[in-house]
XYZ file of N, CA and C in Angstrom:
432
model
N 34.637 210.196 87.335
C 34.283 210.000 88.716
C 33.625 208.642 88.888
N 33.765 208.108 90.068
C 33.186 206.797 90.318
C 31.797 206.951 90.931
N 30.989 205.987 90.665
C 29.627 205.966 91.192
C 29.675 205.570 92.669
N 28.995 206.316 93.561
C 29.041 205.986 94.987
C 28.411 204.626 95.297
N 27.581 204.084 94.426
C 26.924 202.805 94.694
C 27.869 201.630 94.465
N 28.899 201.797 93.648
C 29.839 200.694 93.413
C 30.910 200.711 94.493
N 31.203 199.553 95.061
C 32.205 199.526 96.128
C 33.602 199.787 95.571
N 34.376 200.467 96.337
C 35.759 200.752 95.990
C 36.610 199.526 96.359
N 37.743 199.356 95.689
C 38.559 198.167 95.958
C 38.964 198.012 97.426
N 39.185 199.099 98.146
C 39.593 198.963 99.532
C 38.418 198.681 100.463
N 37.209 198.787 99.975
C 36.050 198.538 100.829
C 35.418 197.176 100.569
N 36.019 196.365 99.702
C 35.490 195.034 99.424
C 35.822 194.134 100.602
N 34.820 193.435 101.111
C 35.068 192.551 102.247
C 35.244 191.124 101.745
N 36.180 190.467 102.317
C 36.457 189.081 101.993
C 36.083 188.240 103.200
N 35.770 186.962 102.961
C 35.462 186.120 104.125
C 36.696 186.011 105.012
N 36.493 185.979 106.307
C 37.652 185.898 107.197
C 38.406 184.591 106.993
N 39.691 184.671 107.103
C 40.524 183.489 106.968
C 40.635 182.847 108.342
N 40.214 181.594 108.415
C 40.280 180.916 109.712
C 41.629 180.222 109.848
N 42.080 180.133 111.053
C 43.341 179.460 111.324
C 43.153 177.961 111.124
N 44.170 177.272 110.645
C 44.025 175.822 110.488
C 43.835 175.156 111.846
N 43.058 174.089 111.841
C 42.786 173.378 113.090
C 44.063 172.721 113.597
N 44.174 172.640 114.892
C 45.336 171.986 115.501
C 45.294 170.503 115.173
N 46.442 169.896 114.925
C 46.455 168.465 114.610
C 45.975 167.643 115.802
N 45.175 166.623 115.503
C 44.596 165.797 116.568
C 45.080 164.359 116.548
N 45.813 163.956 115.524
C 46.254 162.575 115.425
C 45.212 161.656 114.833
N 44.151 162.211 114.273
C 43.074 161.391 113.705
C 43.517 160.655 112.446
N 44.537 161.152 111.779
C 44.994 160.531 110.532
C 45.402 159.077 110.755
N 46.135 158.816 111.801
C 46.589 157.449 112.062
C 45.407 156.511 112.303
N 44.435 156.971 113.073
C 43.273 156.127 113.349
C 42.414 155.944 112.108
N 42.319 156.965 111.281
C 41.553 156.845 110.044
C 42.197 155.882 109.069
N 43.531 155.924 108.979
C 44.231 155.002 108.089
C 44.135 153.558 108.569
N 43.839 153.374 109.844
C 43.622 152.030 110.370
C 42.449 151.367 109.650
N 41.467 152.157 109.274
C 40.283 151.618 108.601
C 40.486 151.440 107.100
N 41.559 151.973 106.572
C 41.786 151.945 105.131
C 41.953 150.534 104.587
N 42.623 149.681 105.296
C 42.924 148.352 104.780
C 41.885 147.300 105.068
N 40.702 147.682 105.505
C 39.699 146.684 105.890
C 39.318 145.780 104.724
N 38.986 146.354 103.595
C 38.531 145.544 102.478
C 39.633 145.073 101.548
N 40.851 145.503 101.806
C 41.953 145.168 100.925
C 42.705 143.965 101.479
N 42.977 143.011 100.652
C 43.771 141.841 101.014
C 43.333 141.245 102.358
N 42.296 140.446 102.347
C 41.675 139.987 103.577
C 42.612 139.466 104.668
N 43.647 138.713 104.327
C 44.500 138.181 105.383
C 45.726 139.038 105.653
N 46.031 139.951 104.767
C 47.187 140.819 104.981
C 46.806 142.158 105.591
N 45.508 142.431 105.712
C 45.089 143.749 106.196
C 45.556 144.041 107.611
N 45.645 143.049 108.471
C 46.115 143.305 109.829
C 47.597 143.662 109.843
N 48.381 142.999 109.004
C 49.796 143.371 108.880
C 49.912 144.807 108.385
N 49.187 145.091 107.310
C 49.274 146.418 106.709
C 48.790 147.505 107.660
N 47.654 147.285 108.308
C 47.148 148.325 109.206
C 48.070 148.485 110.406
N 48.626 147.402 110.917
C 49.559 147.506 112.038
C 50.790 148.323 111.688
N 51.337 148.076 110.511
C 52.533 148.807 110.069
C 52.203 150.269 109.797
N 51.119 150.512 109.048
C 50.748 151.888 108.679
C 50.394 152.710 109.921
N 49.596 152.140 110.820
C 49.188 152.878 112.017
C 50.404 153.189 112.888
N 51.339 152.268 112.978
C 52.543 152.516 113.774
C 53.371 153.652 113.177
N 53.612 153.598 111.885
C 54.442 154.627 111.240
C 53.757 155.992 111.286
N 52.491 156.042 110.912
C 51.776 157.328 110.905
C 51.590 157.844 112.324
N 51.342 156.955 113.271
C 51.202 157.373 114.664
C 52.477 158.004 115.192
N 53.624 157.428 114.844
C 54.903 158.001 115.280
C 55.123 159.365 114.645
N 54.795 159.501 113.356
C 54.980 160.805 112.706
C 53.998 161.839 113.247
N 52.781 161.412 113.587
C 51.807 162.341 114.172
C 52.253 162.793 115.560
N 52.930 161.907 116.285
C 53.329 162.256 117.644
C 54.408 163.333 117.670
N 55.053 163.584 116.548
C 56.065 164.638 116.480
C 55.444 166.024 116.359
N 54.126 166.102 116.187
C 53.444 167.395 116.024
C 53.135 168.066 117.347
N 53.201 167.337 118.439
C 52.972 167.924 119.753
C 51.503 168.007 120.120
N 51.246 168.309 121.381
C 49.886 168.494 121.867
C 49.048 167.232 121.784
N 47.801 167.401 121.365
C 46.869 166.288 121.260
C 47.326 165.279 120.205
N 47.934 165.758 119.136
C 48.430 164.844 118.102
C 49.513 163.926 118.666
N 50.310 164.436 119.581
C 51.358 163.617 120.199
C 50.738 162.457 120.991
N 49.738 162.768 121.790
C 49.089 161.739 122.618
C 48.377 160.721 121.738
N 47.549 161.198 120.821
C 46.777 160.282 119.978
C 47.664 159.521 118.999
N 48.709 160.159 118.506
C 49.644 159.471 117.624
C 50.384 158.362 118.345
N 50.810 158.640 119.573
C 51.507 157.620 120.367
C 50.570 156.449 120.662
N 49.319 156.757 120.990
C 48.361 155.677 121.273
C 48.033 154.872 120.022
N 47.979 155.531 118.877
C 47.759 154.810 117.624
C 48.952 153.912 117.310
N 50.160 154.423 117.523
C 51.359 153.615 117.290
C 51.375 152.410 118.238
N 50.990 152.621 119.484
C 50.920 151.499 120.426
C 49.894 150.467 119.980
N 48.767 150.939 119.456
C 47.757 150.004 118.958
C 48.304 149.231 117.750
N 48.969 149.913 116.847
C 49.551 149.234 115.682
C 50.563 148.176 116.084
N 51.397 148.486 117.055
C 52.380 147.504 117.536
C 51.696 146.338 118.250
N 50.608 146.611 118.960
C 49.841 145.543 119.612
C 49.240 144.613 118.571
N 48.689 145.173 117.506
C 48.124 144.360 116.427
C 49.209 143.483 115.804
N 50.379 144.069 115.559
C 51.472 143.275 114.981
C 51.931 142.172 115.932
N 51.976 142.481 117.216
C 52.406 141.488 118.207
C 51.461 140.289 118.246
N 50.181 140.513 118.030
C 49.213 139.414 118.032
C 49.171 138.725 116.667
N 49.326 139.489 115.609
C 49.203 138.948 114.258
C 50.368 138.042 113.868
N 51.564 138.431 114.206
C 52.739 137.654 113.777
C 52.733 136.216 114.302
N 52.460 135.954 115.573
C 52.385 134.553 116.008
C 51.241 133.780 115.358
N 50.115 134.443 115.132
C 49.000 133.770 114.450
C 49.405 133.343 113.049
N 50.086 134.230 112.357
C 50.548 133.908 111.001
C 51.569 132.774 111.042
N 52.454 132.810 112.029
C 53.463 131.754 112.142
C 52.811 130.397 112.402
N 51.814 130.359 113.283
C 51.108 129.111 113.559
C 50.388 128.619 112.317
N 49.747 129.516 111.598
C 49.006 129.135 110.393
C 49.942 128.579 109.319
N 51.048 129.266 109.076
C 52.005 128.806 108.057
C 52.628 127.479 108.476
N 52.952 127.343 109.740
C 53.512 126.082 110.235
C 52.519 124.942 110.054
N 51.239 125.196 110.341
C 50.215 124.161 110.175
C 50.097 123.743 108.715
N 50.259 124.693 107.805
C 50.205 124.357 106.379
C 51.424 123.541 105.975
N 52.597 123.951 106.447
C 53.843 123.274 106.071
C 53.864 121.833 106.577
N 53.433 121.619 107.802
C 53.468 120.251 108.332
C 52.208 119.462 107.969
N 51.320 120.106 107.204
C 50.073 119.470 106.753
C 49.269 118.935 107.941
N 49.065 119.833 108.889
C 48.337 119.467 110.099
C 46.876 119.195 109.784
N 46.333 118.208 110.468
C 44.930 117.877 110.305
C 44.196 118.217 111.594
N 42.942 118.515 111.482
C 42.154 118.831 112.659
C 42.110 120.328 112.906
N 41.375 120.672 113.942
C 41.129 122.086 114.229
C 42.270 122.755 114.978
N 42.920 122.040 115.872
C 43.801 122.683 116.833
C 44.912 123.560 116.253
N 45.769 123.104 115.408
C 46.893 123.990 115.078
C 46.483 125.263 114.343
N 45.712 125.140 113.319
C 45.427 126.320 112.492
C 44.114 126.992 112.859
N 43.190 126.283 113.431
C 41.873 126.843 113.755
C 41.944 127.938 114.804
N 42.776 127.747 115.817
C 42.929 128.758 116.860
C 43.494 130.044 116.256
N 44.482 129.921 115.403
C 45.091 131.102 114.769
C 44.071 131.850 113.920
N 43.236 131.132 113.185
C 42.228 131.776 112.337
C 41.175 132.482 113.194
N 40.761 131.865 114.294
C 39.771 132.502 115.175
C 40.353 133.774 115.787
N 41.574 133.696 116.298
C 42.210 134.881 116.888
C 42.376 135.962 115.831
N 42.782 135.580 114.634
C 42.963 136.527 113.538
C 41.643 137.231 113.218
N 40.562 136.472 113.142
C 39.248 137.060 112.851
C 38.765 137.986 113.952
N 38.934 137.568 115.204
C 38.539 138.422 116.323
C 39.370 139.699 116.363
N 40.661 139.564 116.103
C 41.522 140.751 116.070
C 41.101 141.694 114.946
N 40.661 141.150 113.828
C 40.180 141.986 112.733
C 38.961 142.806 113.142
N 38.045 142.169 113.853
C 36.849 142.886 114.319
C 37.231 143.954 115.342
N 38.087 143.599 116.286
C 38.519 144.560 117.305
C 39.297 145.704 116.656
N 40.068 145.407 115.621
C 40.821 146.445 114.917
C 39.886 147.460 114.256
N 38.804 146.990 113.675
C 37.815 147.897 113.080
C 37.178 148.762 114.161
N 36.819 148.145 115.276
C 36.227 148.902 116.389
C 37.209 149.941 116.909
N 38.468 149.551 117.065
C 39.500 150.489 117.543
C 39.662 151.655 116.577
N 39.652 151.370 115.284
C 39.789 152.430 114.289
C 38.637 153.418 114.346
N 37.424 152.910 114.485
C 36.249 153.793 114.552
C 36.277 154.631 115.831
N 36.523 153.979 116.960
C 36.574 154.715 118.226
C 37.680 155.760 118.204
N 38.865 155.359 117.747
C 39.988 156.294 117.700
C 39.726 157.472 116.782
N 39.152 157.214 115.620
C 38.871 158.283 114.669
C 37.829 159.251 115.219
N 36.771 158.723 115.806
C 35.708 159.578 116.349
C 36.237 160.432 117.501
N 36.975 159.818 118.412
C 37.481 160.573 119.554
C 38.510 161.618 119.131
N 39.410 161.259 118.220
C 40.434 162.214 117.780
C 39.816 163.361 116.991
N 38.862 163.068 116.127
C 38.211 164.139 115.354
C 37.425 165.086 116.259
N 36.955 164.575 117.402
C 36.224 165.410 118.348
C 37.166 166.232 119.225
N 38.468 166.050 119.031
C 39.440 166.818 119.803
C 39.692 166.256 121.188
N 39.451 164.970 121.368
C 39.666 164.327 122.666
C 40.804 163.328 122.566
N 41.348 162.967 123.706
C 42.360 161.917 123.752
C 41.684 160.579 123.476
N 42.336 159.764 122.664
C 41.787 158.454 122.326
C 42.010 157.517 123.505
N 40.945 156.907 123.919
C 40.993 155.950 125.029
C 40.650 154.570 124.487
N 41.673 153.805 124.143
C 41.473 152.431 123.695
C 42.663 151.619 124.218
N 42.412 150.483 124.845
C 43.509 149.735 125.460
C 44.477 149.167 124.433
N 45.748 149.308 124.744
C 46.815 148.744 123.926
C 48.032 148.559 124.820
N 48.954 147.726 124.394
C 50.195 147.549 125.147
C 51.015 148.826 125.007
N 51.449 149.422 126.115
C 52.180 150.700 126.034
C 53.648 150.521 125.655
N 53.906 150.258 124.380
C 55.278 150.137 123.895
C 55.992 151.484 123.947
N 55.299 152.528 123.496
C 55.866 153.871 123.460
C 55.238 154.694 124.564
N 56.065 155.458 125.266
C 55.529 156.279 126.359
C 55.768 157.727 126.073
């Protein structure tokens, strides 16, 4: 006979299993911050490409992930749109051996400012998406 003080197998309670949280699209915004310390001048290219690809894949999940993923992809494309001409100006200035501030200095300043804004966008996007809200950060609306 079994002792009444020992629980029987059918009376053992297990912690309740919680349903997985709905996707919010925070992954794309979080990955935006991943490349900050890696490859100082290539990080904007990398974050623009990664955020665009991950944002598009997140947008296929529907709901809040769709909205935040689309906005992350738009931000990634905006970063690429600004970064590519800056890189072209910088490389051209090196090739023609330009002297003075004008040709390459403007590109470096824009590149640096975009890097700071990119970090701010990543933090804002990650915080808002993790809180279950739509990310509100201005970007060119490439994808609707």
